[in-house]
C-alpha positions as a Markdown table, in Angstrom:
| # | Residue | x | y | z |
|---|---|---|---|---|
| 1 | Unk | 0.0 | -18.2 | 16.3 |
| 2 | Unk | 3.0 | -16.3 | 15.1 |
| 3 | Unk | 6.1 | -18.2 | 13.9 |
| 4 | Unk | 9.5 | -17.0 | 12.9 |
| 5 | Unk | 10.4 | -16.4 | 9.3 |
| 6 | Unk | 13.5 | -14.7 | 8.0 |
| 7 | Unk | 12.6 | -11.6 | 6.2 |
| 8 | Unk | 14.9 | -9.7 | 3.9 |
| 9 | Unk | 15.4 | -5.9 | 3.9 |
| 10 | Unk | 12.8 | -4.5 | 1.4 |
| 11 | Unk | 14.5 | -1.1 | 1.3 |
| 12 | Unk | 16.7 | -1.8 | -1.8 |
| 13 | Unk | 13.7 | -3.1 | -3.8 |
| 14 | Unk | 11.7 | 0.0 | -2.8 |
| 15 | Unk | 14.5 | 2.4 | -3.7 |
| 16 | Unk | 15.3 | 0.8 | -7.0 |
| 17 | Unk | 11.6 | 0.8 | -7.9 |
| 18 | Unk | 11.2 | 4.4 | -7.1 |
| 19 | Unk | 14.3 | 5.2 | -9.2 |
| 20 | Unk | 12.5 | 3.4 | -12.1 |
| 21 | Unk | 9.5 | 5.7 | -11.6 |
| 22 | Unk | 11.7 | 8.8 | -11.7 |
| 23 | Unk | 13.3 | 7.6 | -14.9 |
| 24 | Unk | 9.9 | 7.1 | -16.5 |
| 25 | Unk | 9.0 | 10.7 | -15.6 |
| 26 | Unk | 12.1 | 11.9 | -17.4 |
| 27 | Unk | 11.7 | 9.5 | -20.3 |
| 28 | Unk | 8.2 | 10.7 | -21.0 |
| 29 | Unk | 9.1 | 14.3 | -20.6 |
| 30 | Unk | 6.6 | 14.9 | -17.9 |
| 31 | Unk | 7.3 | 18.0 | -15.9 |
| 32 | Unk | 5.7 | 16.8 | -12.7 |
| 33 | Unk | 7.6 | 18.3 | -9.8 |
| 34 | Unk | 5.0 | 16.9 | -7.3 |
| 35 | Unk | 5.7 | 13.4 | -8.5 |
| 36 | Unk | 9.5 | 13.9 | -8.3 |
| 37 | Unk | 9.1 | 15.3 | -4.8 |
| 38 | Unk | 6.9 | 12.3 | -3.8 |
| 39 | Unk | 9.5 | 9.9 | -5.1 |
| 40 | Unk | 12.2 | 11.7 | -3.2 |
| 41 | Unk | 10.2 | 11.7 | 0.0 |
| 42 | Unk | 9.4 | 8.0 | -0.4 |
| 43 | Unk | 13.1 | 7.3 | -0.9 |
| 44 | Unk | 13.8 | 9.0 | 2.5 |
| 45 | Unk | 10.9 | 7.3 | 4.3 |
| 46 | Unk | 11.4 | 3.8 | 3.1 |
| 47 | Unk | 14.4 | 2.8 | 5.2 |
| 48 | Unk | 12.9 | 4.2 | 8.4 |
| 49 | Unk | 9.5 | 2.7 | 7.9 |
| 50 | Unk | 11.0 | -0.7 | 6.9 |
| 51 | Unk | 13.0 | -0.7 | 10.1 |
| 52 | Unk | 9.9 | -0.1 | 12.2 |
| 53 | Unk | 7.9 | -2.9 | 10.4 |
| 54 | Unk | 10.7 | -5.5 | 10.2 |
| 55 | Unk | 10.5 | -6.2 | 13.9 |
| 56 | Unk | 6.8 | -6.8 | 14.0 |
| 57 | Unk | 5.1 | -10.3 | 13.9 |
| 58 | Unk | 5.8 | -11.8 | 10.5 |
| 59 | Unk | 5.0 | -14.7 | 8.3 |
| 60 | Unk | 4.2 | -15.5 | 4.7 |
| 61 | Unk | 2.3 | -12.8 | 2.8 |
| 62 | Unk | 0.1 | -12.7 | -0.2 |
| 63 | Unk | 1.0 | -9.1 | -1.2 |
| 64 | Unk | -1.3 | -9.0 | -4.2 |
| 65 | Unk | -4.8 | -8.8 | -2.8 |
| 66 | Unk | -6.2 | -7.0 | -5.9 |
| 67 | Unk | -9.8 | -7.7 | -7.1 |
| 68 | Unk | -8.7 | -10.1 | -9.8 |
| 69 | Unk | -7.2 | -12.4 | -7.3 |
| 70 | Unk | -10.4 | -12.9 | -5.3 |
| 71 | Unk | -13.1 | -15.4 | -6.4 |
| 72 | Unk | -16.7 | -15.3 | -5.1 |
| 73 | Unk | -19.5 | -17.7 | -5.1 |
| 74 | Unk | -22.4 | -15.2 | -4.9 |
| 75 | Unk | -21.6 | -12.9 | -2.0 |
| 76 | Unk | -19.2 | -15.3 | -0.3 |
| 77 | Unk | -15.4 | -15.4 | -0.9 |
| 78 | Unk | -14.6 | -18.8 | -2.3 |
| 79 | Unk | -11.0 | -18.5 | -3.2 |
| 80 | Unk | -7.9 | -16.4 | -3.3 |
| 81 | Unk | -5.2 | -17.0 | -5.9 |
| 82 | Unk | -1.8 | -15.7 | -7.0 |
| 83 | Unk | 0.0 | -15.9 | -3.7 |
| 84 | Unk | 3.4 | -14.3 | -4.0 |
| 85 | Unk | 4.5 | -15.9 | -0.7 |
| 86 | Unk | 6.8 | -13.2 | 0.4 |
| 87 | Unk | 8.0 | -13.3 | 4.0 |
| 88 | Unk | 7.3 | -10.1 | 5.8 |
| 89 | Unk | 5.4 | -8.4 | 8.6 |
| 90 | Unk | 1.7 | -9.3 | 8.6 |
| 91 | Unk | 0.8 | -5.6 | 8.6 |
| 92 | Unk | 2.3 | -5.2 | 5.1 |
| 93 | Unk | -0.4 | -7.6 | 3.8 |
| 94 | Unk | -3.0 | -5.5 | 5.5 |
| 95 | Unk | -1.4 | -2.4 | 4.0 |
| 96 | Unk | -1.6 | -3.9 | 0.5 |
| 97 | Unk | -5.3 | -4.7 | 1.0 |
| 98 | Unk | -5.8 | -1.1 | 2.3 |
| 99 | Unk | -4.2 | 0.6 | -0.7 |
| 100 | Unk | -5.9 | -1.7 | -3.3 |
| 101 | Unk | -9.4 | -1.8 | -1.8 |
| 102 | Unk | -10.0 | 1.6 | -0.1 |
| 103 | Unk | -9.0 | 4.0 | -2.9 |
| 104 | Unk | -11.5 | 4.1 | -5.7 |
| 105 | Unk | -10.6 | 5.7 | -9.0 |
| 106 | Unk | -12.9 | 8.5 | -10.2 |
| 107 | Unk | -13.2 | 8.1 | -13.9 |
| 108 | Unk | -14.6 | 11.6 | -14.3 |
| 109 | Unk | -11.7 | 13.4 | -12.6 |
| 110 | Unk | -8.9 | 10.8 | -13.3 |
| 111 | Unk | -8.0 | 10.9 | -9.6 |
| 112 | Unk | -8.0 | 8.7 | -6.6 |
| 113 | Unk | -9.9 | 9.3 | -3.4 |
| 114 | Unk | -10.1 | 7.6 | 0.0 |
| 115 | Unk | -13.3 | 5.7 | 0.8 |
| 116 | Unk | -13.6 | 6.0 | 4.6 |
| 117 | Unk | -16.4 | 3.4 | 4.9 |
| 118 | Unk | -14.4 | 0.8 | 2.9 |
| 119 | Unk | -11.4 | 1.5 | 5.1 |
| 120 | Unk | -13.4 | 1.1 | 8.3 |
| 121 | Unk | -15.0 | -2.2 | 7.0 |
| 122 | Unk | -11.5 | -3.6 | 6.0 |
| 123 | Unk | -9.9 | -2.6 | 9.3 |
| 124 | Unk | -12.7 | -3.9 | 11.5 |
| 125 | Unk | -13.0 | -7.1 | 9.5 |
| 126 | Unk | -9.3 | -7.7 | 9.9 |
| 127 | Unk | -9.4 | -7.0 | 13.6 |
| 128 | Unk | -12.3 | -9.5 | 14.0 |
| 129 | Unk | -10.1 | -12.3 | 12.6 |
| 130 | Unk | -6.6 | -11.5 | 14.0 |
| 131 | Unk | -5.8 | -9.7 | 17.2 |
| 132 | Unk | -3.0 | -7.1 | 16.7 |
| 133 | Unk | -0.2 | -6.6 | 19.1 |
| 134 | Unk | 0.2 | -3.1 | 20.5 |
| 135 | Unk | 3.3 | -2.6 | 18.4 |
| 136 | Unk | 1.3 | -3.4 | 15.3 |
| 137 | Unk | -1.5 | -1.0 | 16.3 |
| 138 | Unk | 1.2 | 1.7 | 16.7 |
| 139 | Unk | 2.4 | 1.1 | 13.1 |
| 140 | Unk | -0.8 | 1.0 | 11.1 |
| 141 | Unk | 0.0 | 4.2 | 9.2 |
| 142 | Unk | 3.6 | 3.1 | 8.6 |
| 143 | Unk | 2.4 | -0.1 | 7.1 |
| 144 | Unk | -0.1 | 1.6 | 4.8 |
| 145 | Unk | 2.5 | 4.1 | 3.8 |
| 146 | Unk | 5.0 | 1.4 | 2.9 |
| 147 | Unk | 2.4 | -0.6 | 1.1 |
| 148 | Unk | 1.5 | 2.5 | -1.0 |
| 149 | Unk | 5.2 | 2.8 | -2.0 |
| 150 | Unk | 5.3 | -0.9 | -2.8 |
| 151 | Unk | 2.1 | -0.7 | -4.9 |
| 152 | Unk | 3.4 | 2.4 | -6.7 |
| 153 | Unk | 6.7 | 0.7 | -7.7 |
| 154 | Unk | 5.0 | -2.6 | -8.7 |
| 155 | Unk | 2.8 | -0.8 | -11.3 |
| 156 | Unk | 3.6 | -1.9 | -14.9 |
| 157 | Unk | 5.9 | 0.5 | -16.7 |
| 158 | Unk | 4.2 | 3.4 | -18.6 |
| 159 | Unk | 3.9 | 2.7 | -22.3 |
| 160 | Unk | 4.0 | 5.3 | -25.1 |
| 161 | Unk | 0.5 | 6.5 | -25.7 |
| 162 | Unk | -0.7 | 5.0 | -22.4 |
| 163 | Unk | -3.0 | 6.8 | -20.1 |
| 164 | Unk | -1.1 | 9.4 | -18.1 |
| 165 | Unk | -3.3 | 9.2 | -15.0 |
| 166 | Unk | -2.0 | 5.7 | -14.3 |
| 167 | Unk | 1.2 | 7.3 | -13.4 |
| 168 | Unk | 0.0 | 9.8 | -10.8 |
| 169 | Unk | -2.9 | 7.8 | -9.2 |
| 170 | Unk | -0.6 | 5.7 | -7.1 |
| 171 | Unk | 1.3 | 8.8 | -6.1 |
| 172 | Unk | -2.0 | 10.2 | -4.9 |
| 173 | Unk | -2.5 | 7.2 | -2.7 |
| 174 | Unk | 1.0 | 7.7 | -1.2 |
| 175 | Unk | 0.1 | 11.3 | -0.4 |
| 176 | Unk | -3.2 | 10.3 | 1.2 |
| 177 | Unk | -1.4 | 7.7 | 3.3 |
| 178 | Unk | 1.0 | 10.3 | 4.4 |
| 179 | Unk | -1.8 | 12.4 | 5.7 |
| 180 | Unk | -3.4 | 9.7 | 7.8 |
| 181 | Unk | -3.4 | 9.8 | 11.6 |
| 182 | Unk | -2.3 | 6.5 | 13.3 |
| 183 | Unk | -4.6 | 7.2 | 16.3 |
| 184 | Unk | -7.6 | 7.7 | 13.9 |
| 185 | Unk | -6.8 | 4.4 | 12.1 |
| 186 | Unk | -6.5 | 2.6 | 15.5 |
| 187 | Unk | -9.9 | 3.9 | 16.5 |
| 188 | Unk | -11.4 | 3.0 | 13.2 |
| 189 | Unk | -10.0 | -0.5 | 13.5 |
| 190 | Unk | -10.9 | -1.2 | 17.2 |
| 191 | Unk | -14.0 | 1.0 | 17.5 |
| 192 | Unk | -15.0 | 1.6 | 21.1 |
| 193 | Unk | -12.3 | -0.8 | 22.3 |
| 194 | Unk | -9.6 | 1.7 | 21.3 |
């Protein structure tokens, strides 16, 4: 059952985080116009997407469903740790899972890709445990796009001598999320019921 929590506007956090990413690009002398354009686009999109998501069913979120926070007993999930307990729209938590679990890193190319089968399994698994409202189904892409920005800005700052690909891989996820089609995501999640 949904309950009411007061959520704060996430837009200032997103915009200041994106500003830090832009400052890192300059500080490291990386001439990556594509990344600067991505940061600018994310800055423009963030307020609009947040306003769409802020009116959706909300509650306490984990927001850090990365592999290191899941514990397994054999093939079974036995625990989830490191809850950040951020109040927000439930779809944002799904979005954070989406960006952390469905984009594998290719060590040979140094780039991210989208794993369609992992995405399908995640979305169908989520739908099997929580029924989404129509307004949420209409905002799947928006939640994944906002989560990609949040994941991008939460990345640890680049260190001198650090691996450069760390900086652009999350930008790649943002770009892939931009290209997604909400109707396709809906169908992927609901299968024949869509």
